[in-house]
XYZ file of N, CA and C in Angstrom:
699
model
N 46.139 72.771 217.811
C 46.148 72.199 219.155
C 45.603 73.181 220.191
N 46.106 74.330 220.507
C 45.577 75.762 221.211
C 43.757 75.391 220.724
N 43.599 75.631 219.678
C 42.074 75.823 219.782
C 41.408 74.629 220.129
N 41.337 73.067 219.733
C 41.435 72.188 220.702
C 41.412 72.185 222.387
N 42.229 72.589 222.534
C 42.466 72.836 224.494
C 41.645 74.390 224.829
N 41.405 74.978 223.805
C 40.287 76.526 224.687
C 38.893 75.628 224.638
N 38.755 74.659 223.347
C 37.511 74.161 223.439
C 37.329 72.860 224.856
N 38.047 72.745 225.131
C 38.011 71.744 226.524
C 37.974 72.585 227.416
N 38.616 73.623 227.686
C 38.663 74.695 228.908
C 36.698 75.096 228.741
N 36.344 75.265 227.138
C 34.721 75.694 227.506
C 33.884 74.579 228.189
N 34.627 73.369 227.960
C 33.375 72.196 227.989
C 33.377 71.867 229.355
N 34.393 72.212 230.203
C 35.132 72.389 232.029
C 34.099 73.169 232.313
N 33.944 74.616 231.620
C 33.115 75.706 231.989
C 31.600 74.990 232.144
N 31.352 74.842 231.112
C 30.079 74.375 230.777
C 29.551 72.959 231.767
N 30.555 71.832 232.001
C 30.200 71.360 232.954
C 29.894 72.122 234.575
N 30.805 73.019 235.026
C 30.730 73.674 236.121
C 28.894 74.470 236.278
N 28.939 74.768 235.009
C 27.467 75.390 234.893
C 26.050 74.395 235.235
N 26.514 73.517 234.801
C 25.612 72.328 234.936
C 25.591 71.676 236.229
N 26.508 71.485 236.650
C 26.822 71.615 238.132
C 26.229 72.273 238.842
N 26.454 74.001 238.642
C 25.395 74.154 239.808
C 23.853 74.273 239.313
N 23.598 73.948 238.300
C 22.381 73.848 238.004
C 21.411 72.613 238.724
N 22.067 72.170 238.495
C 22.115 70.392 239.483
C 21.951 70.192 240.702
N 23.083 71.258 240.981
C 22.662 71.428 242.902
C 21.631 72.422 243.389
N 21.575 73.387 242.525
C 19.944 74.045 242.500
C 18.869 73.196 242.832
N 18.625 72.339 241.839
C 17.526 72.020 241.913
C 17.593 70.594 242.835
N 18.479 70.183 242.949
C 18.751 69.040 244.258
C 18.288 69.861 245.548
N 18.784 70.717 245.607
C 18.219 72.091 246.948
C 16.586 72.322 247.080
N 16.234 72.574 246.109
C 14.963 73.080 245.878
C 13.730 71.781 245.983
N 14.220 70.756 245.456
C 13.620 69.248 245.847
C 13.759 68.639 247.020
N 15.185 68.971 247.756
C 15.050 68.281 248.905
C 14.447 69.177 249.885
N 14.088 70.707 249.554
C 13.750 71.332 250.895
C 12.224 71.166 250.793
N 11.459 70.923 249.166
C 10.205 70.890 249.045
C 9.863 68.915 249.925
N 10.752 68.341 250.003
C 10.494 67.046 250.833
C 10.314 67.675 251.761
N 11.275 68.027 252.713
C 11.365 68.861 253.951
C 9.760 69.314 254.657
N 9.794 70.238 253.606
C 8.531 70.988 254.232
C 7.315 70.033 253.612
N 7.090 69.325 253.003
C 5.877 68.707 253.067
C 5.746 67.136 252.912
N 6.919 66.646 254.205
C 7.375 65.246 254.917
C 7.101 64.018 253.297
N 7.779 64.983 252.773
C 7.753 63.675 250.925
C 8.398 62.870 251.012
N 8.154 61.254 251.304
C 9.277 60.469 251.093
C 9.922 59.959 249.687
N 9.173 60.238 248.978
C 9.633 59.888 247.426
C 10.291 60.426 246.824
N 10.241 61.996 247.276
C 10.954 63.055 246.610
C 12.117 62.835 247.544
N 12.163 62.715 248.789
C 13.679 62.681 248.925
C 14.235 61.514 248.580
N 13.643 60.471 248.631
C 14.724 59.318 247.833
C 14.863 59.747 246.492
N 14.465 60.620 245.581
C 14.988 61.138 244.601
C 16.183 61.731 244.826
N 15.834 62.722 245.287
C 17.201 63.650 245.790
C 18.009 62.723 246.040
N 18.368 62.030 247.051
C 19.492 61.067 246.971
C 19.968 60.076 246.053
N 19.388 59.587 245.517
C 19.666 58.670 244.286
C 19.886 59.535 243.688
N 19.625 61.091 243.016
C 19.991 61.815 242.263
C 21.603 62.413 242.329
N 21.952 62.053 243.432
C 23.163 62.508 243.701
C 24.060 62.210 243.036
N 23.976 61.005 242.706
C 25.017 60.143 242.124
C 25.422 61.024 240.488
N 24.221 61.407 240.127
C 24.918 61.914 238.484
C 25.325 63.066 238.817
N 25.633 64.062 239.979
C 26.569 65.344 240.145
C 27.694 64.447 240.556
N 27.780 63.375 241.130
C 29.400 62.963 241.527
C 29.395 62.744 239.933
N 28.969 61.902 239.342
C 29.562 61.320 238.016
C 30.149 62.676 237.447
N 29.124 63.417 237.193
C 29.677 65.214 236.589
C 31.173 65.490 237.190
N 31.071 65.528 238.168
C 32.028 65.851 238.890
C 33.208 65.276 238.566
N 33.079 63.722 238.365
C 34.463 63.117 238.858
C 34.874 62.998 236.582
N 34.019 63.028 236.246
C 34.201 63.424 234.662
C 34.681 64.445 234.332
N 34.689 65.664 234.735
C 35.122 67.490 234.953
C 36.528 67.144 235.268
N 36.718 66.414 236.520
C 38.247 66.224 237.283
C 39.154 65.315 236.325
N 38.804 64.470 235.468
C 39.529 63.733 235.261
C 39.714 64.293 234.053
N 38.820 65.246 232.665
C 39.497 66.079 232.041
C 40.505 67.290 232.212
N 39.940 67.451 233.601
C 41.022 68.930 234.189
C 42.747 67.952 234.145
N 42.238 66.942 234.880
C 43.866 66.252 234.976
C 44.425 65.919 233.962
N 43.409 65.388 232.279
C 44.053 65.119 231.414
C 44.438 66.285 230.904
N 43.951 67.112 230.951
C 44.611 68.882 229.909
C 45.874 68.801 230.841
N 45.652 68.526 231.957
C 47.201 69.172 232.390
C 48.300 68.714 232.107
N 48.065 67.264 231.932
C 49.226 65.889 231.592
C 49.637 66.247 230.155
N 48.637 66.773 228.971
C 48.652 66.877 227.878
C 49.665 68.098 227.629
N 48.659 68.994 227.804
C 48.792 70.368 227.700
C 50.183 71.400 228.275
N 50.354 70.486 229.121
C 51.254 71.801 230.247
C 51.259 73.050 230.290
N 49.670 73.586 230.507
C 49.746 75.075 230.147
C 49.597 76.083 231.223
N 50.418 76.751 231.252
C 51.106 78.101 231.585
C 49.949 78.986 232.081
N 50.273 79.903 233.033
C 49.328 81.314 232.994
C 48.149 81.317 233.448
N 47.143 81.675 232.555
C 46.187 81.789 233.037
C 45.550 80.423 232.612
N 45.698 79.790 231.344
C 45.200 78.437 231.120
C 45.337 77.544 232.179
N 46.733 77.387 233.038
C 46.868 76.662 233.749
C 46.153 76.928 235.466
N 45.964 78.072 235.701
C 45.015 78.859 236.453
C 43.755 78.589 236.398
N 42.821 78.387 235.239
C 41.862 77.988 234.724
C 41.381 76.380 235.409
N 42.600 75.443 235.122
C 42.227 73.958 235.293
C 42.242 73.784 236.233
N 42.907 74.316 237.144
C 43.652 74.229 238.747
C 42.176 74.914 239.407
N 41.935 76.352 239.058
C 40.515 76.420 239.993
C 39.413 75.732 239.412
N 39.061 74.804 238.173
C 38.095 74.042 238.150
C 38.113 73.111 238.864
N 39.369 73.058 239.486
C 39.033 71.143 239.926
C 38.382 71.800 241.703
N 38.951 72.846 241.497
C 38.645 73.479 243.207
C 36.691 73.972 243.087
N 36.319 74.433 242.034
C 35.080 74.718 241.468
C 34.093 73.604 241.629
N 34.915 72.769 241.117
C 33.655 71.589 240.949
C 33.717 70.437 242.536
N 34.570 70.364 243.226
C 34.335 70.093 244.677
C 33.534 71.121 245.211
N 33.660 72.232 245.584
C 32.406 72.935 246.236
C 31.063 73.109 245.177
N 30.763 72.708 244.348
C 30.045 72.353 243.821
C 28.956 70.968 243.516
N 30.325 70.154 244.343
C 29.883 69.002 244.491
C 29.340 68.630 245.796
N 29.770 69.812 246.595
C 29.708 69.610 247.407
C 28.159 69.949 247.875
N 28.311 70.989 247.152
C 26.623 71.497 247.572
C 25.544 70.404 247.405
N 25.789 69.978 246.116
C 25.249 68.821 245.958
C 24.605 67.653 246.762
N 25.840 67.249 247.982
C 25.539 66.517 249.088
C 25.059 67.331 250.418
N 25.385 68.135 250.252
C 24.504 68.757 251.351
C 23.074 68.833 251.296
N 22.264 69.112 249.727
C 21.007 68.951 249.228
C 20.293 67.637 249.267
N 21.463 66.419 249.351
C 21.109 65.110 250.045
C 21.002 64.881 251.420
N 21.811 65.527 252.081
C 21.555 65.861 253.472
C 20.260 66.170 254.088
N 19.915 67.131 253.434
C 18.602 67.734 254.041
C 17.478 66.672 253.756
N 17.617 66.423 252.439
C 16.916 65.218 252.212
C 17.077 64.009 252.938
N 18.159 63.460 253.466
C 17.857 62.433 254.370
C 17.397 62.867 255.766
N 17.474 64.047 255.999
C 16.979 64.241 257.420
C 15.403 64.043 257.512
N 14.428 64.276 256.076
C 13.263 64.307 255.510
C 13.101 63.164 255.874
N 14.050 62.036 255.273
C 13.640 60.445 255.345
C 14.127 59.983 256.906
N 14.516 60.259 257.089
C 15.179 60.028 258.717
C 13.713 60.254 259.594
N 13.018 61.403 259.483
C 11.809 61.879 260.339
C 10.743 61.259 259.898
N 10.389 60.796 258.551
C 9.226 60.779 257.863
C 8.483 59.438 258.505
N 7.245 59.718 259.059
C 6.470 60.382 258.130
C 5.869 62.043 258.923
N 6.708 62.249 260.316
C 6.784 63.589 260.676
C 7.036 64.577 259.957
N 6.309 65.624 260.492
C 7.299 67.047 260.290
C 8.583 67.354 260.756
N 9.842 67.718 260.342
C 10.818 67.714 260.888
C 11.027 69.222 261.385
N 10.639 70.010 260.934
C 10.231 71.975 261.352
C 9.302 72.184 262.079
N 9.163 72.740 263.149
C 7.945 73.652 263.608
C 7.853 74.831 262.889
N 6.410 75.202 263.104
C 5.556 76.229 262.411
C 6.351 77.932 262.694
N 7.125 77.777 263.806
C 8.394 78.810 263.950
C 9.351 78.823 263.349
N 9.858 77.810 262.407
C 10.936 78.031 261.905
C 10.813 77.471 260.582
N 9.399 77.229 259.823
C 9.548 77.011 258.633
C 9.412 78.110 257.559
N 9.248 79.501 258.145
C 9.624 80.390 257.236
C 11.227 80.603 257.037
N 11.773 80.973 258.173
C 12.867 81.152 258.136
C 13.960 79.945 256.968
N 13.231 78.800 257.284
C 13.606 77.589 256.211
C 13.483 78.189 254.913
N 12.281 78.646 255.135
C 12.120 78.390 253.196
C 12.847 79.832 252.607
N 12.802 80.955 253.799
C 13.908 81.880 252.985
C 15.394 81.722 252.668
N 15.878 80.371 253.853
C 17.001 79.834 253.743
C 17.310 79.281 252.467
N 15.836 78.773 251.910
C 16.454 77.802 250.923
C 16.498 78.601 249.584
N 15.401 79.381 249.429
C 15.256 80.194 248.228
C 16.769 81.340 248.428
N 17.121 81.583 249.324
C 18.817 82.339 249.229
C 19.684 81.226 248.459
N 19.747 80.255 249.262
C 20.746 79.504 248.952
C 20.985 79.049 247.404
N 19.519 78.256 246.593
C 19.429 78.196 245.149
C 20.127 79.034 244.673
N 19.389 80.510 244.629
C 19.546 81.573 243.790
C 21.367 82.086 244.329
N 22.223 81.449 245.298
C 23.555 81.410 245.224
C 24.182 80.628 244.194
N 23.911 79.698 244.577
C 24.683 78.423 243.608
C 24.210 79.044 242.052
N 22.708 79.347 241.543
C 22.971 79.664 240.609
C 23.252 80.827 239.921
N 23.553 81.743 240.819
C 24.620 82.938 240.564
C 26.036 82.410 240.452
N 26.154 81.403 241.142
C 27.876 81.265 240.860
C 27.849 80.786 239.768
N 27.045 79.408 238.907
C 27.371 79.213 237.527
C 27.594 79.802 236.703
N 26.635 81.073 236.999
C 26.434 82.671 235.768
C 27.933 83.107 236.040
N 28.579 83.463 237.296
C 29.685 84.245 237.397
C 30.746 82.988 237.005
N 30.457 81.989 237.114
C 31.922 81.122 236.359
C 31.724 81.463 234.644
N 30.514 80.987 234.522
C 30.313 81.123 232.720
C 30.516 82.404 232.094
N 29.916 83.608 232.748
C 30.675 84.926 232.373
C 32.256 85.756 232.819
N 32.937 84.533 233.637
C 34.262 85.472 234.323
C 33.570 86.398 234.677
N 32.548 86.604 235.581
C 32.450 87.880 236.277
C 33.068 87.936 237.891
N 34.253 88.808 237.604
C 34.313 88.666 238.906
C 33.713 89.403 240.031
N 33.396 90.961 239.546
C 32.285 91.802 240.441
C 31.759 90.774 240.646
N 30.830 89.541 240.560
C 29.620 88.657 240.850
C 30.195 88.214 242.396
N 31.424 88.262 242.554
C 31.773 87.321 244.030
C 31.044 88.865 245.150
N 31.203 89.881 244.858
C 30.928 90.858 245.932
C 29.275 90.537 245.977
N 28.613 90.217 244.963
C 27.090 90.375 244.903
C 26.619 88.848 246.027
N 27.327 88.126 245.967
C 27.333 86.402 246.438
C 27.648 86.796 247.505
N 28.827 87.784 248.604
C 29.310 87.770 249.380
C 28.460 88.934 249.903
N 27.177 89.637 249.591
C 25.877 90.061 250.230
C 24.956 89.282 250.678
N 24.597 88.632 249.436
C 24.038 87.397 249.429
C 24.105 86.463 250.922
N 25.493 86.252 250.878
C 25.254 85.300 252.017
C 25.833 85.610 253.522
N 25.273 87.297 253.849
C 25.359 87.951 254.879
C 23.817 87.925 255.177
N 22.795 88.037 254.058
C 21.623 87.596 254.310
C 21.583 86.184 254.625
N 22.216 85.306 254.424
C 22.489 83.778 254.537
C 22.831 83.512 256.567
N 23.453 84.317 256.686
C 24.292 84.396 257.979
C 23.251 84.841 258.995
N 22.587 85.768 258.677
C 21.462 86.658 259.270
C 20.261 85.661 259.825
N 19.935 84.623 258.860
C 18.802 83.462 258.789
C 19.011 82.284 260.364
N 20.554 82.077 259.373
C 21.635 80.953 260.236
C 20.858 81.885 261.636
N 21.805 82.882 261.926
C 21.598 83.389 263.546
C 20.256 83.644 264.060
N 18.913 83.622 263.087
C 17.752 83.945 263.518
C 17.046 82.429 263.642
N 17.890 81.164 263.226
C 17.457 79.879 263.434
C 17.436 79.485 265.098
N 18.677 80.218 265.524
C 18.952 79.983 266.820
C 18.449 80.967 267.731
N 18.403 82.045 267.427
C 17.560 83.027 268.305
C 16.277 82.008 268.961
N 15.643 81.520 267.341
C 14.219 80.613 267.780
C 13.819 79.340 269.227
N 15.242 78.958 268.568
C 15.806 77.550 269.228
C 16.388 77.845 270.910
N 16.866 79.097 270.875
C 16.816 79.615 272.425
C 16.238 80.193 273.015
N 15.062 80.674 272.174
C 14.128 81.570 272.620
C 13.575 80.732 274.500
N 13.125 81.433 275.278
C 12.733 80.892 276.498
C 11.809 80.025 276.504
N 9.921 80.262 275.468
C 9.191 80.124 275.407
C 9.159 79.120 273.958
N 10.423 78.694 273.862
C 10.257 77.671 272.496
C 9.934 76.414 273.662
N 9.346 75.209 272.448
C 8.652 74.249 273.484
C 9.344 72.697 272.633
N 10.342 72.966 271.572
C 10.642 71.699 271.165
C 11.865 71.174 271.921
N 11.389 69.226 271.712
C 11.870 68.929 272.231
C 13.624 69.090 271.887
N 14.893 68.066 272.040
C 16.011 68.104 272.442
C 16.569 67.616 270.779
N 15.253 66.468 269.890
C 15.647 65.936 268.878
C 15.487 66.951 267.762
N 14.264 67.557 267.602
C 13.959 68.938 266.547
C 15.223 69.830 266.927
N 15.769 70.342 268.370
C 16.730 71.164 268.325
C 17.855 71.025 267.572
N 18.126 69.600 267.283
C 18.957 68.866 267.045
C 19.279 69.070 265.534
N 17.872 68.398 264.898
C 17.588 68.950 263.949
C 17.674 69.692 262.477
N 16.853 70.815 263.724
C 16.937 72.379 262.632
C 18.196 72.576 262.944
N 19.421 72.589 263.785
C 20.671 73.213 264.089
C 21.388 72.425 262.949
N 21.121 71.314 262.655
C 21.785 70.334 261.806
C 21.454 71.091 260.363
N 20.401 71.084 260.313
C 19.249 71.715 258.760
C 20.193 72.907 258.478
N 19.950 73.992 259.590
C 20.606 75.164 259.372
C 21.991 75.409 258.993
N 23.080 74.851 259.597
C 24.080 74.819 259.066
C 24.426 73.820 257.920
N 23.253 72.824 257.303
C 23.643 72.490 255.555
C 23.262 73.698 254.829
N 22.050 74.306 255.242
C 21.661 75.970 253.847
C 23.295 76.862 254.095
N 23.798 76.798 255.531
C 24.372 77.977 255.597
C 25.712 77.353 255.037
N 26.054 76.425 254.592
C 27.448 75.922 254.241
C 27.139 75.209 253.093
N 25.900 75.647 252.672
C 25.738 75.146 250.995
C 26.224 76.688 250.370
N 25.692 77.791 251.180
C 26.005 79.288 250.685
C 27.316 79.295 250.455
N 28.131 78.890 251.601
C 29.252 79.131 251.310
C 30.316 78.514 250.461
N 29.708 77.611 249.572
C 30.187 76.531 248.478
C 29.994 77.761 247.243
N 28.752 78.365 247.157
C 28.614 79.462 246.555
C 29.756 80.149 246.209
N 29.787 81.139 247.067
C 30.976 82.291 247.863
C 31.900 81.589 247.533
N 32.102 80.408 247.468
C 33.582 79.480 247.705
C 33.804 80.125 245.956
N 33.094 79.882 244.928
C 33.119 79.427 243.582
C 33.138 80.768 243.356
N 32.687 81.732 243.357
C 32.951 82.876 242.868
C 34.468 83.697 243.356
N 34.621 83.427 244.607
C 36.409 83.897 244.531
C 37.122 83.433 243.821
N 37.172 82.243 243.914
C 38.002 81.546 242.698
C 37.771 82.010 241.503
N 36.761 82.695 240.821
C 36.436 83.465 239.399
C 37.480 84.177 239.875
N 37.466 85.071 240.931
C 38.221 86.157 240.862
C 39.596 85.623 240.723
N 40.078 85.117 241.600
C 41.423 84.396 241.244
C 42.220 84.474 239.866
N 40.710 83.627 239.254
C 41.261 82.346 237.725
C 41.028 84.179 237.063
N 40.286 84.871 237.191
C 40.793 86.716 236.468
C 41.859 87.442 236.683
N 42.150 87.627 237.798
C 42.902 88.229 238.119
C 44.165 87.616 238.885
N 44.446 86.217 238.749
C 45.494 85.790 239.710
C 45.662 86.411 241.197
N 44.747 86.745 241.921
C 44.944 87.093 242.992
C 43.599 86.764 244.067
N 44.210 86.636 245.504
C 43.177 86.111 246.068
C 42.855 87.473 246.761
N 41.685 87.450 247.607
C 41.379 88.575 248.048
C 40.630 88.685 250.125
N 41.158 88.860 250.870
C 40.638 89.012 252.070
C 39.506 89.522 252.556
N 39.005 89.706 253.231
C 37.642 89.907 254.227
C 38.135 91.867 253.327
N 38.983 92.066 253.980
C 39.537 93.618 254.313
C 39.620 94.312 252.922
N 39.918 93.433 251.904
C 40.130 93.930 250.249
C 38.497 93.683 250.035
N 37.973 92.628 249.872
C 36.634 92.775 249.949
C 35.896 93.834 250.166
N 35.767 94.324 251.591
C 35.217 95.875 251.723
C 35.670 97.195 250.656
N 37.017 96.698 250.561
C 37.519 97.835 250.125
C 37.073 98.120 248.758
N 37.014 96.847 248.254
C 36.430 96.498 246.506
C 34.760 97.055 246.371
N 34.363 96.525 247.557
C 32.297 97.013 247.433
C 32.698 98.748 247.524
N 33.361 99.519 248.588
C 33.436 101.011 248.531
C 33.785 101.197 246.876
N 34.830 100.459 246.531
C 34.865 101.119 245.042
C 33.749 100.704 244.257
N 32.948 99.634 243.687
C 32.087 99.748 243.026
C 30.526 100.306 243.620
N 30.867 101.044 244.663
C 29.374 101.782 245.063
C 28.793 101.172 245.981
N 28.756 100.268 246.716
C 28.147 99.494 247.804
C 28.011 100.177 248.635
N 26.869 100.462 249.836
C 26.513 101.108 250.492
C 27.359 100.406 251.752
N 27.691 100.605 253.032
C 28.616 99.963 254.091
C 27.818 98.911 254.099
N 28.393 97.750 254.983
C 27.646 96.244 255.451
C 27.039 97.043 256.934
N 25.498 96.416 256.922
C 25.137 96.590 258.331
C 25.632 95.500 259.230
N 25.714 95.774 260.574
C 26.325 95.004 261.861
C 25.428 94.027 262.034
N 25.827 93.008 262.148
C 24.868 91.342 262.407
C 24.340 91.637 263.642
């Protein structure tokens, strides 16, 4: 029975992996609509959504059956409890990658970016991917060092966010009231898809170590594994 229930705890894992694999590339499709006003590709992206909820709500409803079954203790029971928390910010990212994509279909057959802020976009988006799919790697390996590498990660994430708006207040910006609208909208789905990221890798740490960890232990954890200080935003 034990080996039975570790093999469901892998197949939890293994869905979570797939998961963010999913919202990767939901990210990466809806921002390539984005920047080159695709309406086809974002009605992909959205219709695509639907098989990360299905993932999702399939993940949750084995997490609930191990628990009903199983009643397990410790760290097993630690395990099921942060998957179900894993695969909501996971799912979540998911809809946010529909988000962006409907803002695509919302504008189209416009550009929804000016030529000022579509770099800053596309470094937004290439951070954000390469989050989500760092967190699958750090769920599938229990790494928990991986949450400090994610929680750099998306200080560069934060950095973007605040240089979206620098643009947007700049004196000599010339868009109108609806683009402001917008990119402010755009910007905070990359910057709160990151943090679905970040979300999934503490919880590694958690489901390792049973313990949660603060802003303040955080620092304290990068000084011990060698991290150079955080520069000031």
């Amino acid at each position: 029975m034990r080996s039975v229930f570790h093999e469901e705890l892998s197949l939890l894992s293994d869905q979570l992996v797939e998961l963010s694999r999913l919202s990767a590339a939901a990210l990466r499709r809806a921002t390539q609509a984005l920047m080159e006003a695709d309406l086809s590709l974002a009605e992909q992206v959205i219709s695509e959504d639907d098989a990360i909820d299905a993932i999702r709500r399939d993940l949750d409803n084995r997490a609930v059956d191990a628990l009903a079954r199983q009643q397990p203790v410790a760290t097993d029971l630690r395990q099921l409890v942060t998957t179900l928390r894993m695969s909501s910010d996971l799912e979540r990212a998911g809809d946010l990658a529909a988000h962006v994509a409907k803002m695509a279909r919302l504008r189209y057959p416009e550009q929804v970016l000016p030529e000022a802020l579509r770099p800053t976009f596309a470094e937004m988006a290439e951070v954000a991917e390469e989050m989500v799919l760092r967190a699958g790697e750090i769920v599938r390996d229990l790494d928990a060092n991986g949450a400090v590498e994610l929680q750099r990660r998306d200080d560069t994430m934060d950095r973007l966010h605040k240089d979206v708006f620098r643009v947007l207040l700049d004196e000599q910006f010339a868009g109108n009231n609806q683009l402001i609208i917008d990119a402010t909208l755009l910007s905070r789905y990359y910057e709160r898809y990151a943090d679905h990221a970040v979300s999934v890798a503490i919880r590694v740490v958690f489901l390792v170590t049973g313990n949660w960890h603060d802003e303040e232990e955080w620092d304290q954890h990068e000084h011990q594994v060698g991290y150079p200080p955080r520069a000031e935003a």
